Amino acid sequence: MIKKISVGIADMKITRQEGVLITYALGSCIGISFYDPMIKLGALLHIMLPQKQGTDTNVFKFADSGIPETLRKLQAFGAMKSRMVCKIAGGAKMFEMKGPGGLGNIGERNAQMVKMALMKEGIRVMGEDTGANYARTMLLDVGNGKVSIRSAGKPEKFL
Amino acid sequence: MGIQKYEEMNALAIDMLRELGSIGGGNAATALSSMLNAKVNMALPEVKIMGFNQAMHLLGHPEELVAAIFVEMSGEMHGVMLFILTKEFSDAILEKMLGKSSADFLALEEIDTSVLTEIGNIVISSYVTAMSSLCNVEVELSVPQFTVNMLGGIMSVPIAMMGQHSDRIMMITGKFKIDGRALDSNMLLLPDVESLNVLMKKLGVIDG
């Protein structure tokens, strides 16, 4: 029985050697998987919004604060940025937000900010499944580094 | 004095919101009932203040496929209203309105989605009308949006909207049942903190 570790919204989990990190139903949020194949260390981060504002203490809520913090933790466990395999999923546009108070296309802004934050850290995105208008569940198998995406009415997809 | 966070609301304010939910929901149930020509019951509404992950799991498994009608509020109140229907509930509506037995949830025809959107629209509007006339607040509603998707993905939209300024979200929920059958649908009202202050002022719960 492979252990499953579930990652919530605005949350991040790290595990090594074996186990599956899973985050359910990413809508406009983005799941970012990090994997160092040499030491079989993986992390899954689930961010909700692009940019930190003010004094919010929840670092994993935002792309621009969650990504550096996740990398810092991974490096503390011995991961190397140069070996890091990073994949992203989510950032869908669940509804057409036309109202004046709307956030616009939050999913797209999330995706842009995630890519910018990763670029700033010198990490290339090796696989991506973002945009469109449906929710995705993202899984990272830490035993082999495989990332898969489940969505309703579509076959499972490997990034 | 207004509140800055949802968790600062006192028992009186929560009672007030529950009462508003009850009046709005009652109106919505009446509208639903006359449209479907069926008996519609509504459970006592609940006011919940909770963390994001609790909110995701509140209505079921995040991967469950549901239909949702989404409306944004603007004017004196800001926030989101969601009407979430399970497959069974949407089948029941389509059966009553169009005489269809069971539709493929992921490949609904245009007529199906417009019926469901319109039902959601009427239910949401009658809810908001009751609330706004009772409190004398002006609320404008956006054009309703319809989707069939994973529950968690749908819930992440209001969570992201409220999440910029808060680590918790507040919702007033109401459950409807058709003809006493256990067919669940949920009506969620998710106002932002500022709108709660407006409501509380209008109803005299806080000074202003």
mmCIF file of C-alpha atoms in Angstrom:
data_model
loop_
_atom_site.group_PDB
_atom_site.id
_atom_site.type_symbol
_atom_site.label_atom_id
_atom_site.label_comp_id
_atom_site.label_asym_id
_atom_site.label_seq_id
_atom_site.Cartn_x
_atom_site.Cartn_y
_atom_site.Cartn_z
ATOM 1 C CA MET A 1 0.000 0.000 0.000
ATOM 2 C CA ILE A 2 1.524 3.245 -1.156
ATOM 3 C CA LYS A 3 1.027 6.050 1.282
ATOM 4 C CA LYS A 4 -0.935 9.024 -0.017
ATOM 5 C CA ILE A 5 -0.258 12.457 1.343
ATOM 6 C CA SER A 6 -2.889 15.031 0.594
ATOM 7 C CA VAL A 7 -1.931 18.659 0.073
ATOM 8 C CA GLY A 8 -4.614 21.263 0.839
ATOM 9 C CA ILE A 9 -5.163 24.738 -0.546
ATOM 10 C CA ALA A 10 -2.391 27.168 0.303
ATOM 11 C CA ASP A 11 -0.356 24.229 1.536
ATOM 12 C CA MET A 12 2.860 22.345 0.751
ATOM 13 C CA LYS A 13 4.101 18.864 1.642
ATOM 14 C CA ILE A 14 7.490 17.228 1.201
ATOM 15 C CA THR A 15 8.267 13.540 1.211
ATOM 16 C CA ARG A 16 11.110 11.263 0.105
ATOM 17 C CA GLN A 17 11.763 7.728 -1.187
ATOM 18 C CA GLU A 18 8.156 6.618 -1.564
ATOM 19 C CA GLY A 19 4.580 7.816 -1.389
ATOM 20 C CA VAL A 20 2.245 9.856 -3.524
ATOM 21 C CA LEU A 21 1.659 13.537 -2.975
ATOM 22 C CA ILE A 22 -1.808 14.490 -4.142
ATOM 23 C CA THR A 23 -3.741 17.721 -4.392
ATOM 24 C CA TYR A 24 -7.407 17.604 -5.343
ATOM 25 C CA ALA A 25 -9.425 19.646 -7.799
ATOM 26 C CA LEU A 26 -7.165 22.526 -8.744
ATOM 27 C CA GLY A 27 -9.400 25.204 -10.204
ATOM 28 C CA SER A 28 -7.834 28.583 -10.702
ATOM 29 C CA CYS A 29 -5.193 27.513 -8.165
ATOM 30 C CA ILE A 30 -1.920 26.025 -9.350
ATOM 31 C CA GLY A 31 -0.151 22.887 -8.229
ATOM 32 C CA ILE A 32 3.631 22.944 -8.558
ATOM 33 C CA SER A 33 5.574 19.719 -8.217
ATOM 34 C CA PHE A 34 9.283 19.666 -7.424
ATOM 35 C CA TYR A 35 11.353 16.511 -7.685
ATOM 36 C CA ASP A 36 15.016 15.765 -7.177
ATOM 37 C CA PRO A 37 15.497 12.329 -8.818
ATOM 38 C CA MET A 38 18.967 11.746 -7.346
ATOM 39 C CA ILE A 39 17.739 11.622 -3.753
ATOM 40 C CA LYS A 40 14.071 10.878 -4.544
ATOM 41 C CA LEU A 41 12.861 13.958 -2.744
ATOM 42 C CA GLY A 42 9.618 15.549 -3.865
ATOM 43 C CA ALA A 43 7.380 18.413 -2.909
ATOM 44 C CA LEU A 44 3.928 19.492 -4.011
ATOM 45 C CA LEU A 45 2.847 23.089 -3.520
ATOM 46 C CA HIS A 46 -0.732 24.340 -3.991
ATOM 47 C CA ILE A 47 -0.896 28.110 -4.395
ATOM 48 C CA MET A 48 -4.057 30.133 -4.685
ATOM 49 C CA LEU A 49 -3.108 33.671 -5.656
ATOM 50 C CA PRO A 50 -0.249 35.310 -7.541
ATOM 51 C CA GLN A 51 1.124 37.896 -5.212
ATOM 52 C CA LYS A 52 1.519 38.428 -1.522
ATOM 53 C CA GLN A 53 0.010 41.640 -0.218
ATOM 54 C CA GLY A 54 0.606 43.208 3.156
ATOM 55 C CA THR A 55 1.525 41.040 6.088
ATOM 56 C CA ASP A 56 -0.102 37.754 5.229
ATOM 57 C CA THR A 57 1.615 35.018 7.218
ATOM 58 C CA ASN A 58 0.497 32.116 5.059
ATOM 59 C CA VAL A 59 3.433 31.903 2.633
ATOM 60 C CA PHE A 60 2.057 28.938 0.677
ATOM 61 C CA LYS A 61 -1.015 30.903 -0.383
ATOM 62 C CA PHE A 62 0.923 32.939 -2.933
ATOM 63 C CA ALA A 63 3.103 32.060 -5.913
ATOM 64 C CA ASP A 64 5.733 34.693 -5.206
ATOM 65 C CA SER A 65 6.271 33.609 -1.597
ATOM 66 C CA GLY A 66 5.406 29.898 -1.765
ATOM 67 C CA ILE A 67 7.917 28.940 -4.450
ATOM 68 C CA PRO A 68 11.060 30.350 -2.738
ATOM 69 C CA GLU A 69 9.967 28.887 0.597
ATOM 70 C CA THR A 70 9.374 25.424 -0.894
ATOM 71 C CA LEU A 71 12.800 25.518 -2.577
ATOM 72 C CA ARG A 72 14.453 26.639 0.646
ATOM 73 C CA LYS A 73 12.943 23.685 2.497
ATOM 74 C CA LEU A 74 13.879 21.226 -0.262
ATOM 75 C CA GLN A 75 17.458 22.470 -0.236
ATOM 76 C CA ALA A 76 17.546 22.058 3.538
ATOM 77 C CA PHE A 77 16.707 18.377 2.914
ATOM 78 C CA GLY A 78 19.601 18.105 0.461
ATOM 79 C CA ALA A 79 17.953 18.846 -2.889
ATOM 80 C CA MET A 80 19.867 20.696 -5.587
ATOM 81 C CA LYS A 81 18.213 23.301 -7.752
ATOM 82 C CA SER A 82 20.199 22.094 -10.770
ATOM 83 C CA ARG A 83 18.620 18.624 -10.530
ATOM 84 C CA MET A 84 15.117 19.849 -9.843
ATOM 85 C CA VAL A 85 12.327 18.651 -12.116
ATOM 86 C CA CYS A 86 9.413 21.023 -11.875
ATOM 87 C CA LYS A 87 5.930 20.626 -13.360
ATOM 88 C CA ILE A 88 2.826 22.752 -13.062
ATOM 89 C CA ALA A 89 -0.916 22.216 -13.451
ATOM 90 C CA GLY A 90 -4.101 24.158 -12.852
ATOM 91 C CA GLY A 91 -4.805 27.819 -13.531
ATOM 92 C CA ALA A 92 -8.142 27.121 -15.166
ATOM 93 C CA LYS A 93 -10.778 29.710 -15.825
ATOM 94 C CA MET A 94 -13.723 28.171 -14.043
ATOM 95 C CA PHE A 95 -16.174 30.961 -14.800
ATOM 96 C CA GLU A 96 -16.239 33.941 -17.105
ATOM 97 C CA MET A 97 -15.848 36.696 -14.561
ATOM 98 C CA LYS A 98 -17.628 39.670 -16.014
ATOM 99 C CA GLY A 99 -18.743 41.409 -12.844
ATOM 100 C CA PRO A 100 -17.066 44.644 -11.812
ATOM 101 C CA GLY A 101 -15.780 43.177 -8.550
ATOM 102 C CA GLY A 102 -14.250 40.182 -10.262
ATOM 103 C CA LEU A 103 -10.678 39.096 -10.224
ATOM 104 C CA GLY A 104 -10.533 38.768 -13.972
ATOM 105 C CA ASN A 105 -8.739 35.682 -15.137
ATOM 106 C CA ILE A 106 -7.103 34.711 -11.866
ATOM 107 C CA GLY A 107 -5.959 31.353 -13.226
ATOM 108 C CA GLU A 108 -3.966 32.958 -16.012
ATOM 109 C CA ARG A 109 -2.405 35.488 -13.659
ATOM 110 C CA ASN A 110 -1.478 32.669 -11.311
ATOM 111 C CA ALA A 111 0.216 30.776 -14.136
ATOM 112 C CA GLN A 112 2.201 33.823 -15.227
ATOM 113 C CA MET A 113 3.349 34.572 -11.714
ATOM 114 C CA VAL A 114 4.320 30.949 -11.053
ATOM 115 C CA LYS A 115 6.471 30.892 -14.176
ATOM 116 C CA MET A 116 8.072 34.195 -13.276
ATOM 117 C CA ALA A 117 8.836 33.086 -9.739
ATOM 118 C CA LEU A 118 10.355 29.830 -11.038
ATOM 119 C CA MET A 119 12.428 31.665 -13.619
ATOM 120 C CA LYS A 120 13.734 33.938 -10.899
ATOM 121 C CA GLU A 121 14.917 30.834 -9.050
ATOM 122 C CA GLY A 122 16.525 29.518 -12.217
ATOM 123 C CA ILE A 123 14.137 26.592 -12.584
ATOM 124 C CA ARG A 124 12.685 25.479 -15.893
ATOM 125 C CA VAL A 125 9.164 24.129 -16.160
ATOM 126 C CA MET A 126 9.496 20.603 -17.596
ATOM 127 C CA GLY A 127 5.813 19.852 -17.936
ATOM 128 C CA GLU A 128 2.670 21.883 -17.913
ATOM 129 C CA ASP A 129 -1.086 21.433 -18.041
ATOM 130 C CA THR A 130 -2.671 24.804 -17.402
ATOM 131 C CA GLY A 131 -5.556 26.957 -18.593
ATOM 132 C CA ALA A 132 -8.849 25.771 -20.136
ATOM 133 C CA ASN A 133 -11.946 25.624 -18.000
ATOM 134 C CA TYR A 134 -11.890 22.426 -15.962
ATOM 135 C CA ALA A 135 -10.551 21.354 -12.587
ATOM 136 C CA ARG A 136 -7.575 19.015 -12.259
ATOM 137 C CA THR A 137 -6.258 16.679 -9.576
ATOM 138 C CA MET A 138 -2.470 16.483 -9.528
ATOM 139 C CA LEU A 139 -0.380 13.583 -8.232
ATOM 140 C CA LEU A 140 3.363 13.269 -7.748
ATOM 141 C CA ASP A 141 4.741 9.785 -7.196
ATOM 142 C CA VAL A 142 7.889 10.319 -5.180
ATOM 143 C CA GLY A 143 9.102 6.781 -5.879
ATOM 144 C CA ASN A 144 9.636 7.476 -9.589
ATOM 145 C CA GLY A 145 8.972 11.205 -10.058
ATOM 146 C CA LYS A 146 5.939 10.654 -12.278
ATOM 147 C CA VAL A 147 3.368 13.444 -12.304
ATOM 148 C CA SER A 148 -0.167 12.631 -13.391
ATOM 149 C CA ILE A 149 -3.278 14.725 -13.892
ATOM 150 C CA ARG A 150 -6.836 13.515 -13.400
ATOM 151 C CA SER A 151 -9.787 15.484 -14.672
ATOM 152 C CA ALA A 152 -13.447 14.686 -15.143
ATOM 153 C CA GLY A 153 -14.333 12.856 -18.338
ATOM 154 C CA LYS A 154 -10.755 12.773 -19.627
ATOM 155 C CA PRO A 155 -8.170 10.014 -19.541
ATOM 156 C CA GLU A 156 -5.397 10.288 -16.962
ATOM 157 C CA LYS A 157 -2.502 12.282 -18.320
ATOM 158 C CA PHE A 158 1.214 12.130 -17.499
ATOM 159 C CA LEU A 159 3.246 15.299 -17.589
ATOM 160 C CA MET B 1 -17.502 49.703 15.005
ATOM 161 C CA GLY B 2 -17.236 47.404 12.045
ATOM 162 C CA ILE B 3 -15.397 44.116 11.932
ATOM 163 C CA GLN B 4 -12.141 43.405 10.161
ATOM 164 C CA LYS B 5 -12.325 39.646 10.145
ATOM 165 C CA TYR B 6 -15.106 37.103 9.843
ATOM 166 C CA GLU B 7 -14.190 35.552 13.165
ATOM 167 C CA GLU B 8 -14.932 38.825 14.983
ATOM 168 C CA MET B 9 -18.652 38.400 14.422
ATOM 169 C CA ASN B 10 -20.650 37.960 17.594
ATOM 170 C CA ALA B 11 -23.548 35.621 18.240
ATOM 171 C CA LEU B 12 -26.111 38.312 17.486
ATOM 172 C CA ALA B 13 -24.592 39.039 14.082
ATOM 173 C CA ILE B 14 -24.459 35.336 13.231
ATOM 174 C CA ASP B 15 -28.091 34.972 14.246
ATOM 175 C CA MET B 16 -28.957 37.852 11.999
ATOM 176 C CA LEU B 17 -27.215 36.241 9.053
ATOM 177 C CA ARG B 18 -28.921 32.929 9.713
ATOM 178 C CA GLU B 19 -32.269 34.727 9.721
ATOM 179 C CA LEU B 20 -31.410 36.468 6.462
ATOM 180 C CA GLY B 21 -30.448 33.121 4.982
ATOM 181 C CA SER B 22 -33.738 31.708 6.121
ATOM 182 C CA ILE B 23 -35.789 34.496 4.536
ATOM 183 C CA GLY B 24 -33.783 34.524 1.328
ATOM 184 C CA GLY B 25 -33.756 30.756 1.114
ATOM 185 C CA GLY B 26 -37.501 30.573 1.784
ATOM 186 C CA ASN B 27 -38.125 32.880 -1.117
ATOM 187 C CA ALA B 28 -35.817 30.878 -3.331
ATOM 188 C CA ALA B 29 -37.556 27.639 -2.348
ATOM 189 C CA THR B 30 -40.932 29.145 -3.262
ATOM 190 C CA ALA B 31 -39.604 30.175 -6.664
ATOM 191 C CA LEU B 32 -38.129 26.732 -7.246
ATOM 192 C CA SER B 33 -41.332 25.088 -6.152
ATOM 193 C CA SER B 34 -43.556 27.052 -8.530
ATOM 194 C CA MET B 35 -41.199 26.474 -11.428
ATOM 195 C CA LEU B 36 -40.975 22.747 -10.914
ATOM 196 C CA ASN B 37 -44.517 22.370 -9.688
ATOM 197 C CA ALA B 38 -43.219 20.251 -6.852
ATOM 198 C CA LYS B 39 -42.849 20.481 -3.121
ATOM 199 C CA VAL B 40 -39.521 22.008 -2.207
ATOM 200 C CA ASN B 41 -38.192 21.928 1.330
ATOM 201 C CA MET B 42 -35.331 23.902 2.677
ATOM 202 C CA ALA B 43 -33.265 22.914 5.676
ATOM 203 C CA LEU B 44 -32.494 25.538 8.299
ATOM 204 C CA PRO B 45 -29.631 27.599 6.918
ATOM 205 C CA GLU B 46 -26.251 27.539 8.570
ATOM 206 C CA VAL B 47 -23.658 30.233 8.922
ATOM 207 C CA LYS B 48 -20.167 28.850 8.714
ATOM 208 C CA ILE B 49 -16.832 30.515 9.145
ATOM 209 C CA MET B 50 -14.030 28.187 8.231
ATOM 210 C CA GLY B 51 -10.597 27.665 6.756
ATOM 211 C CA PHE B 52 -10.110 27.053 3.040
ATOM 212 C CA ASN B 53 -9.643 23.328 3.295
ATOM 213 C CA GLN B 54 -12.662 22.852 5.488
ATOM 214 C CA ALA B 55 -14.680 24.823 2.955
ATOM 215 C CA MET B 56 -13.427 22.567 0.158
ATOM 216 C CA HIS B 57 -14.607 19.463 1.959
ATOM 217 C CA LEU B 58 -17.810 20.877 3.403
ATOM 218 C CA LEU B 59 -20.113 19.877 0.567
ATOM 219 C CA GLY B 60 -18.503 16.596 -0.394
ATOM 220 C CA HIS B 61 -15.392 15.125 -1.934
ATOM 221 C CA PRO B 62 -13.497 17.772 -3.934
ATOM 222 C CA GLU B 63 -13.410 15.496 -6.995
ATOM 223 C CA GLU B 64 -17.183 14.996 -7.080
ATOM 224 C CA LEU B 65 -18.723 16.248 -10.287
ATOM 225 C CA VAL B 66 -21.403 18.891 -9.724
ATOM 226 C CA ALA B 67 -23.198 21.586 -11.682
ATOM 227 C CA ALA B 68 -22.889 25.139 -10.449
ATOM 228 C CA ILE B 69 -24.410 28.487 -11.234
ATOM 229 C CA PHE B 70 -22.243 31.375 -10.237
ATOM 230 C CA VAL B 71 -23.226 35.016 -9.786
ATOM 231 C CA GLU B 72 -21.148 37.929 -8.576
ATOM 232 C CA MET B 73 -22.709 40.568 -6.368
ATOM 233 C CA SER B 74 -21.868 44.226 -6.611
ATOM 234 C CA GLY B 75 -23.356 47.496 -5.443
ATOM 235 C CA GLU B 76 -23.655 47.890 -1.698
ATOM 236 C CA MET B 77 -22.681 44.274 -1.138
ATOM 237 C CA HIS B 78 -19.842 42.382 -2.733
ATOM 238 C CA GLY B 79 -19.309 38.697 -2.915
ATOM 239 C CA VAL B 80 -20.426 35.574 -4.658
ATOM 240 C CA MET B 81 -23.524 33.457 -4.801
ATOM 241 C CA LEU B 82 -23.305 29.851 -5.847
ATOM 242 C CA PHE B 83 -26.066 27.364 -6.497
ATOM 243 C CA ILE B 84 -24.568 23.891 -6.538
ATOM 244 C CA LEU B 85 -26.516 20.897 -7.806
ATOM 245 C CA THR B 86 -25.655 17.249 -7.565
ATOM 246 C CA LYS B 87 -26.161 15.022 -10.597
ATOM 247 C CA GLU B 88 -29.356 13.627 -9.059
ATOM 248 C CA PHE B 89 -30.798 17.073 -8.459
ATOM 249 C CA SER B 90 -30.029 18.270 -11.959
ATOM 250 C CA ASP B 91 -31.514 15.074 -13.415
ATOM 251 C CA ALA B 92 -34.663 15.673 -11.393
ATOM 252 C CA ILE B 93 -34.953 19.213 -12.740
ATOM 253 C CA LEU B 94 -34.363 18.137 -16.332
ATOM 254 C CA GLU B 95 -36.911 15.376 -15.926
ATOM 255 C CA LYS B 96 -39.531 17.788 -14.590
ATOM 256 C CA MET B 97 -38.872 20.564 -17.070
ATOM 257 C CA LEU B 98 -37.928 18.701 -20.250
ATOM 258 C CA GLY B 99 -39.141 15.178 -19.609
ATOM 259 C CA LYS B 100 -35.657 13.719 -20.026
ATOM 260 C CA SER B 101 -34.730 10.644 -18.074
ATOM 261 C CA SER B 102 -31.018 10.976 -17.440
ATOM 262 C CA ALA B 103 -28.594 13.281 -19.176
ATOM 263 C CA ASP B 104 -24.884 12.756 -19.586
ATOM 264 C CA PHE B 105 -23.522 15.214 -17.071
ATOM 265 C CA LEU B 106 -20.378 15.940 -19.042
ATOM 266 C CA ALA B 107 -22.114 16.346 -22.363
ATOM 267 C CA LEU B 108 -25.213 18.354 -21.530
ATOM 268 C CA GLU B 109 -27.085 19.799 -24.476
ATOM 269 C CA GLU B 110 -27.526 23.520 -24.814
ATOM 270 C CA ILE B 111 -31.171 23.308 -23.787
ATOM 271 C CA ASP B 112 -30.165 21.449 -20.612
ATOM 272 C CA THR B 113 -27.581 23.998 -19.584
ATOM 273 C CA SER B 114 -29.897 26.911 -20.279
ATOM 274 C CA VAL B 115 -32.665 25.349 -18.198
ATOM 275 C CA LEU B 116 -30.279 24.721 -15.301
ATOM 276 C CA THR B 117 -28.745 28.191 -15.595
ATOM 277 C CA GLU B 118 -32.171 29.796 -15.608
ATOM 278 C CA ILE B 119 -33.276 27.783 -12.573
ATOM 279 C CA GLY B 120 -30.121 28.867 -10.767
ATOM 280 C CA ASN B 121 -30.638 32.434 -11.850
ATOM 281 C CA ILE B 122 -34.201 32.563 -10.565
ATOM 282 C CA VAL B 123 -33.325 30.866 -7.289
ATOM 283 C CA ILE B 124 -30.387 33.213 -6.702
ATOM 284 C CA SER B 125 -32.308 36.328 -7.717
ATOM 285 C CA SER B 126 -35.249 35.571 -5.466
ATOM 286 C CA TYR B 127 -32.846 34.964 -2.599
ATOM 287 C CA VAL B 128 -31.065 38.256 -3.161
ATOM 288 C CA THR B 129 -34.282 40.201 -3.738
ATOM 289 C CA ALA B 130 -35.657 39.055 -0.401
ATOM 290 C CA MET B 131 -32.445 39.940 1.346
ATOM 291 C CA SER B 132 -31.988 43.315 -0.288
ATOM 292 C CA SER B 133 -35.548 44.489 0.280
ATOM 293 C CA LEU B 134 -35.436 43.375 3.893
ATOM 294 C CA CYS B 135 -32.192 45.194 4.628
ATOM 295 C CA ASN B 136 -32.689 48.005 2.169
ATOM 296 C CA VAL B 137 -29.398 47.398 0.396
ATOM 297 C CA GLU B 138 -28.928 47.671 -3.310
ATOM 298 C CA VAL B 139 -27.336 44.611 -4.823
ATOM 299 C CA GLU B 140 -26.612 44.107 -8.487
ATOM 300 C CA LEU B 141 -26.057 40.663 -9.894
ATOM 301 C CA SER B 142 -23.800 39.696 -12.770
ATOM 302 C CA VAL B 143 -24.901 37.482 -15.652
ATOM 303 C CA PRO B 144 -25.061 33.931 -14.290
ATOM 304 C CA GLN B 145 -22.332 31.514 -15.316
ATOM 305 C CA PHE B 146 -22.834 27.792 -15.562
ATOM 306 C CA THR B 147 -20.361 24.956 -15.299
ATOM 307 C CA VAL B 148 -20.200 21.228 -14.645
ATOM 308 C CA ASN B 149 -16.955 20.540 -12.874
ATOM 309 C CA MET B 150 -15.192 19.135 -9.849
ATOM 310 C CA LEU B 151 -16.644 20.523 -6.643
ATOM 311 C CA GLY B 152 -13.236 21.569 -5.334
ATOM 312 C CA GLY B 153 -12.433 23.523 -8.462
ATOM 313 C CA ILE B 154 -15.716 25.381 -8.214
ATOM 314 C CA MET B 155 -15.230 26.161 -4.538
ATOM 315 C CA SER B 156 -11.738 27.453 -5.244
ATOM 316 C CA VAL B 157 -13.193 30.429 -7.121
ATOM 317 C CA PRO B 158 -14.853 32.171 -4.157
ATOM 318 C CA ILE B 159 -11.977 31.035 -1.952
ATOM 319 C CA ALA B 160 -9.501 32.793 -4.251
ATOM 320 C CA MET B 161 -11.691 35.880 -4.361
ATOM 321 C CA MET B 162 -11.895 36.160 -0.583
ATOM 322 C CA GLY B 163 -8.448 34.753 0.052
ATOM 323 C CA GLN B 164 -6.475 37.856 -0.768
ATOM 324 C CA HIS B 165 -7.494 39.472 2.489
ATOM 325 C CA SER B 166 -8.547 36.608 4.687
ATOM 326 C CA ASP B 167 -7.505 33.116 5.717
ATOM 327 C CA ARG B 168 -11.082 32.144 6.320
ATOM 328 C CA ILE B 169 -14.257 32.357 4.360
ATOM 329 C CA MET B 170 -17.788 32.765 5.532
ATOM 330 C CA MET B 171 -20.788 31.225 3.920
ATOM 331 C CA ILE B 172 -24.481 31.062 4.546
ATOM 332 C CA THR B 173 -25.687 27.733 3.261
ATOM 333 C CA GLY B 174 -29.133 26.422 2.487
ATOM 334 C CA LYS B 175 -30.055 22.957 1.312
ATOM 335 C CA PHE B 176 -33.085 22.241 -0.858
ATOM 336 C CA LYS B 177 -34.970 19.009 -1.275
ATOM 337 C CA ILE B 178 -37.507 18.280 -4.013
ATOM 338 C CA ASP B 179 -40.633 16.262 -3.124
ATOM 339 C CA GLY B 180 -38.977 15.114 0.070
ATOM 340 C CA ARG B 181 -36.461 13.101 -1.913
ATOM 341 C CA ALA B 182 -32.915 13.273 -0.685
ATOM 342 C CA LEU B 183 -31.659 15.230 -3.649
ATOM 343 C CA ASP B 184 -29.138 17.718 -2.525
ATOM 344 C CA SER B 185 -28.545 21.130 -3.823
ATOM 345 C CA ASN B 186 -26.794 23.882 -1.990
ATOM 346 C CA MET B 187 -27.192 27.589 -2.095
ATOM 347 C CA LEU B 188 -24.131 29.451 -0.896
ATOM 348 C CA LEU B 189 -23.885 33.120 -0.155
ATOM 349 C CA LEU B 190 -20.336 34.312 0.339
ATOM 350 C CA PRO B 191 -20.157 38.004 1.182
ATOM 351 C CA ASP B 192 -16.917 39.848 1.854
ATOM 352 C CA VAL B 193 -16.222 41.374 5.257
ATOM 353 C CA GLU B 194 -17.144 44.894 4.192
ATOM 354 C CA SER B 195 -20.588 43.745 3.043
ATOM 355 C CA LEU B 196 -21.210 42.204 6.446
ATOM 356 C CA ASN B 197 -20.516 45.577 8.022
ATOM 357 C CA VAL B 198 -23.007 47.165 5.636
ATOM 358 C CA LEU B 199 -25.648 44.573 6.542
ATOM 359 C CA MET B 200 -25.022 44.866 10.258
ATOM 360 C CA LYS B 201 -25.257 48.645 10.130
ATOM 361 C CA LYS B 202 -28.496 48.575 8.171
ATOM 362 C CA LEU B 203 -30.047 46.151 10.610
ATOM 363 C CA GLY B 204 -28.749 47.985 13.666
ATOM 364 C CA VAL B 205 -26.551 45.188 14.995
ATOM 365 C CA ILE B 206 -23.633 47.603 15.083
ATOM 366 C CA ASP B 207 -23.636 51.379 15.366
ATOM 367 C CA GLY B 208 -22.780 53.428 12.423
#
